[in-house]
Tab-separated table of C-alpha atoms in Angstrom:
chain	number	residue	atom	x	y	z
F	7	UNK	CA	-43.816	-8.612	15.829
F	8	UNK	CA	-43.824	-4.733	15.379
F	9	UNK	CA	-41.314	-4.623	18.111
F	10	UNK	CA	-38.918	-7.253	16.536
F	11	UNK	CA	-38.895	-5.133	13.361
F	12	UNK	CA	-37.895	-1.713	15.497
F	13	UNK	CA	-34.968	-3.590	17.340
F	14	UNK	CA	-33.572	-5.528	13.850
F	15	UNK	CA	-33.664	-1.880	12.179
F	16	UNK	CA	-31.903	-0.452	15.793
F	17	UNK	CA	-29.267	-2.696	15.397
F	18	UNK	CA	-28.899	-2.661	11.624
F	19	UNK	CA	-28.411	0.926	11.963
F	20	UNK	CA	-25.854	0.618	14.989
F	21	UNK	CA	-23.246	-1.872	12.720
F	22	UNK	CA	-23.951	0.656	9.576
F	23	UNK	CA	-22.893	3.821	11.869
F	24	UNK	CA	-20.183	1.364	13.570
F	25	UNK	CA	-18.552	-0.007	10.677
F	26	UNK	CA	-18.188	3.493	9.290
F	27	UNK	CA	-20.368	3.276	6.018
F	28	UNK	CA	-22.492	5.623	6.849
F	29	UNK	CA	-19.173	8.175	6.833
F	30	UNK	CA	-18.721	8.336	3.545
F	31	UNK	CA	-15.772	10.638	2.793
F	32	UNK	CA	-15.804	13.230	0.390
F	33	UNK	CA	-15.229	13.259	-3.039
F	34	UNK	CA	-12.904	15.846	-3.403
F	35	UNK	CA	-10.831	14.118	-0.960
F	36	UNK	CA	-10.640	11.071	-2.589
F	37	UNK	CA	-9.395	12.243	-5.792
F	38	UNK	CA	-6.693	14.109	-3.983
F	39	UNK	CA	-5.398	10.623	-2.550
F	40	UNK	CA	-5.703	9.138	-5.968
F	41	UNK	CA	-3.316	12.217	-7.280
F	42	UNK	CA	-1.285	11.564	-4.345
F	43	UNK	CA	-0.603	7.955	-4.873
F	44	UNK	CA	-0.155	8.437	-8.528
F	45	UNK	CA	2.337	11.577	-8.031
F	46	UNK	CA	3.795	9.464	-5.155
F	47	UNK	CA	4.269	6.826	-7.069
F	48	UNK	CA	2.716	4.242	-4.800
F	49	UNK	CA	1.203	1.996	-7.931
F	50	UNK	CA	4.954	1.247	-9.011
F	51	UNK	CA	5.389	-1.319	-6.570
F	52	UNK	CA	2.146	-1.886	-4.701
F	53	UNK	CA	0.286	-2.602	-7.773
F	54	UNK	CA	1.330	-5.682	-9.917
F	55	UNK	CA	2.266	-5.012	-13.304
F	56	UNK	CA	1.802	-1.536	-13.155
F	57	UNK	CA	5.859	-0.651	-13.667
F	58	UNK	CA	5.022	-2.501	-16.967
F	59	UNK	CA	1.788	-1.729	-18.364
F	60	UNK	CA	1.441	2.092	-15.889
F	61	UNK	CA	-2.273	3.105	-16.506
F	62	UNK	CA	-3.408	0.345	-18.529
F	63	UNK	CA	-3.790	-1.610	-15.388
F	64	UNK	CA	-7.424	-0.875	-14.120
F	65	UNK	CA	-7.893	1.198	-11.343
F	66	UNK	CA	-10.080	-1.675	-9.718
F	67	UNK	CA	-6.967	-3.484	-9.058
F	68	UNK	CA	-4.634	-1.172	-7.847
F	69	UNK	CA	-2.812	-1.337	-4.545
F	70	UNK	CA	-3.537	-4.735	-4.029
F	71	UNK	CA	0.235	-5.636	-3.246
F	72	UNK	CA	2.281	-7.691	-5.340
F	73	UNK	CA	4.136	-10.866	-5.550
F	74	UNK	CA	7.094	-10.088	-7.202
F	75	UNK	CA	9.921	-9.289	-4.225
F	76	UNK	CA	12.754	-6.873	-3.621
F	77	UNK	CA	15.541	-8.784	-2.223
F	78	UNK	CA	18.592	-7.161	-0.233
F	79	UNK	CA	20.777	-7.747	2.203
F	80	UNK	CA	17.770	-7.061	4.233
F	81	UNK	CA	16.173	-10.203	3.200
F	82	UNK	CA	12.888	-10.140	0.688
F	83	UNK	CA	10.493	-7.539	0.683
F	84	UNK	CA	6.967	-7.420	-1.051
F	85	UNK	CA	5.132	-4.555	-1.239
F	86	UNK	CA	1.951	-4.923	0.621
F	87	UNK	CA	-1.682	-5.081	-0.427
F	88	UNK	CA	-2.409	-1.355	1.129
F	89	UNK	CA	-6.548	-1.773	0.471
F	90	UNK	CA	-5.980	-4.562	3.069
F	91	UNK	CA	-3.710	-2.911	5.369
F	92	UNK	CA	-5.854	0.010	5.232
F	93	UNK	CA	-9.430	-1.679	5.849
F	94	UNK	CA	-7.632	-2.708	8.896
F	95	UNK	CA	-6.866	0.239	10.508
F	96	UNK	CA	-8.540	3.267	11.256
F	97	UNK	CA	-7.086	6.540	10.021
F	98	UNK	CA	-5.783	7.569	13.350
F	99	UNK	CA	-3.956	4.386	12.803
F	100	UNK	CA	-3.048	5.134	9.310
F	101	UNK	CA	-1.499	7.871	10.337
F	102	UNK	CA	0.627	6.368	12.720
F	103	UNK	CA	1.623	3.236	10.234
F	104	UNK	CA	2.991	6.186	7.559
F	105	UNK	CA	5.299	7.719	10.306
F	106	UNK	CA	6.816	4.169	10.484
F	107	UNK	CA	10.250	3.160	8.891
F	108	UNK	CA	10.227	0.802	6.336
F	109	UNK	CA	12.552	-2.370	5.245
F	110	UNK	CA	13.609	-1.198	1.687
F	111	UNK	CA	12.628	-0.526	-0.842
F	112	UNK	CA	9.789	1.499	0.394
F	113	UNK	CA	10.719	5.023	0.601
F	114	UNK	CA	9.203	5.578	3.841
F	115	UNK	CA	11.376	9.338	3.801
F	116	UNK	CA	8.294	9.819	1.218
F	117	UNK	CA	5.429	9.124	3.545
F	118	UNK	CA	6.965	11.436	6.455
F	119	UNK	CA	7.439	14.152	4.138
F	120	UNK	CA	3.575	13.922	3.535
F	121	UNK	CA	1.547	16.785	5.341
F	122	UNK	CA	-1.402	15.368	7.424
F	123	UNK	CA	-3.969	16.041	4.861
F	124	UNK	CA	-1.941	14.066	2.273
F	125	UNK	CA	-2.257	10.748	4.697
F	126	UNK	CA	-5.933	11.251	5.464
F	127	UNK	CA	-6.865	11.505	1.601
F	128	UNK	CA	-4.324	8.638	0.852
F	129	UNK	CA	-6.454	6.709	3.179
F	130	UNK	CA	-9.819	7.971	2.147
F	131	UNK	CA	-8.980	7.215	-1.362
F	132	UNK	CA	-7.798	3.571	-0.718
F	133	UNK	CA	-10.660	2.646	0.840
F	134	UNK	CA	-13.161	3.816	-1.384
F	135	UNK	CA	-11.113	1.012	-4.031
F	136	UNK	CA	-13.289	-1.438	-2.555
F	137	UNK	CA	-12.521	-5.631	-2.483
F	138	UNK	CA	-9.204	-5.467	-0.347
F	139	UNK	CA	-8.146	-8.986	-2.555
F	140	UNK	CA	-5.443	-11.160	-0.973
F	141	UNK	CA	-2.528	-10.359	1.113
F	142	UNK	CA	1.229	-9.887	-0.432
F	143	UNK	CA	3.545	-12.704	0.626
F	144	UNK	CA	5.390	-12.237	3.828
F	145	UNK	CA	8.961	-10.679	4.350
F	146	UNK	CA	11.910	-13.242	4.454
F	147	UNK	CA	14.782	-12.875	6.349
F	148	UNK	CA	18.726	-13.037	4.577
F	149	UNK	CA	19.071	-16.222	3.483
F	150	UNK	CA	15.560	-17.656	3.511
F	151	UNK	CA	13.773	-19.663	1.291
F	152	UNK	CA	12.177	-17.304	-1.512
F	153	UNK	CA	9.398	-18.912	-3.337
F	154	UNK	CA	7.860	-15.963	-5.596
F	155	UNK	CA	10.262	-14.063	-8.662
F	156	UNK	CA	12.187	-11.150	-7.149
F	157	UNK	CA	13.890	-8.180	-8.294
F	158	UNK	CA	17.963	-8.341	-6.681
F	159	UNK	CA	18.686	-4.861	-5.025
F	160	UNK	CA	22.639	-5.739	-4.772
F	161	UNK	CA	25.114	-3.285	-7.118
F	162	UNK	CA	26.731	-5.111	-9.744
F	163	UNK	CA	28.794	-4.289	-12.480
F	164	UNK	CA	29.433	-5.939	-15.959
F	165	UNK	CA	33.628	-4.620	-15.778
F	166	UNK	CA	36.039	-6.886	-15.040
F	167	UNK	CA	37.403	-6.660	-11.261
F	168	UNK	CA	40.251	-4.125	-11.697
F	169	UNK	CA	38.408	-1.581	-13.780
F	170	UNK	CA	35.479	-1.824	-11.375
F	171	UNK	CA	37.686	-0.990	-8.482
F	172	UNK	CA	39.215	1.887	-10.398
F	173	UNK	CA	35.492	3.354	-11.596
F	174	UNK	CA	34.175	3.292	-7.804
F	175	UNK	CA	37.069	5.216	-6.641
């Protein structure tokens, strides 16, 4: 009996060192990737609401992605739930996700103008948010069926069609 007890606690403490809770990261790092997401302006988009209501949203619910799309002549973009992209990945991965381009409107030129350090707290401080939630809706290609609200990302004007032309020269 003894013996079951010493292997159960063995392998308990194996998954805790495995799955990385025992590496707790530090605090001080953590609040730098909360200034960095909030300088960076991350929330804006990957945080429903948040252009609308800013820091009235509770911080327990940021980064979760949103539902509302960007639509281009890219197609329709959502900006994803980072908690759950980021409880995915390691950090080396992380790391290698940020120096990815990005369909619009992400302003991926953002991420790679991030030093190192930035990345690692972003991710440290995104995973310490806790409950990942639900994914953001998937991409759509040009001319797909869009079934969530989206914001149109094509320039319009309200002149008529000759002063328009004259105004963009």
């Amino acid at each position: 009996m003894h013996m079951r007890s010493v292997e159960g606690l063995a392998s308990f403490i194996v998954l805790f060192v495995v799955t990385g809770v025992a590496q707790a990261a530090d605090p001080s790092q953590i609040a730098r990737g909360r200034y960095v997401t909030l300088i960076g302006g991350c929330n804006d988009c990957h945080t429903a609401g948040f252009m609308e209501k800013n820091l009235a949203i509770p911080e327990k619910d940021w980064l979760k992605g949103s539902a509302v799309g960007f639509q281009g002549p890219w197609g329709t973009t959502y900006a994803a739930n980072l908690r759950l992209v980021m409880s995915r990945m390691t950090e080396a991965q992380w790391l290698e996700h940020a120096a990815k381009d990005r369909l619009p409107p992400m302003p991926a030129y953002a991420l790679h103008q991030m030093t190192q350090d930035d990345l690692k707290a972003i991710y440290a401080y995104v995973r310490s948010l806790g409950d990942p939630g639900a994914p953001a809706p998937a991409y759509v290609a040009p001319g797909g069926k869009v079934t969530t609200p989206y914001f149109v990302f094509v320039p319009r004007t309200d002149l008529p069609q000759k002063a328009a032309t004259a105004a963009a020269r």
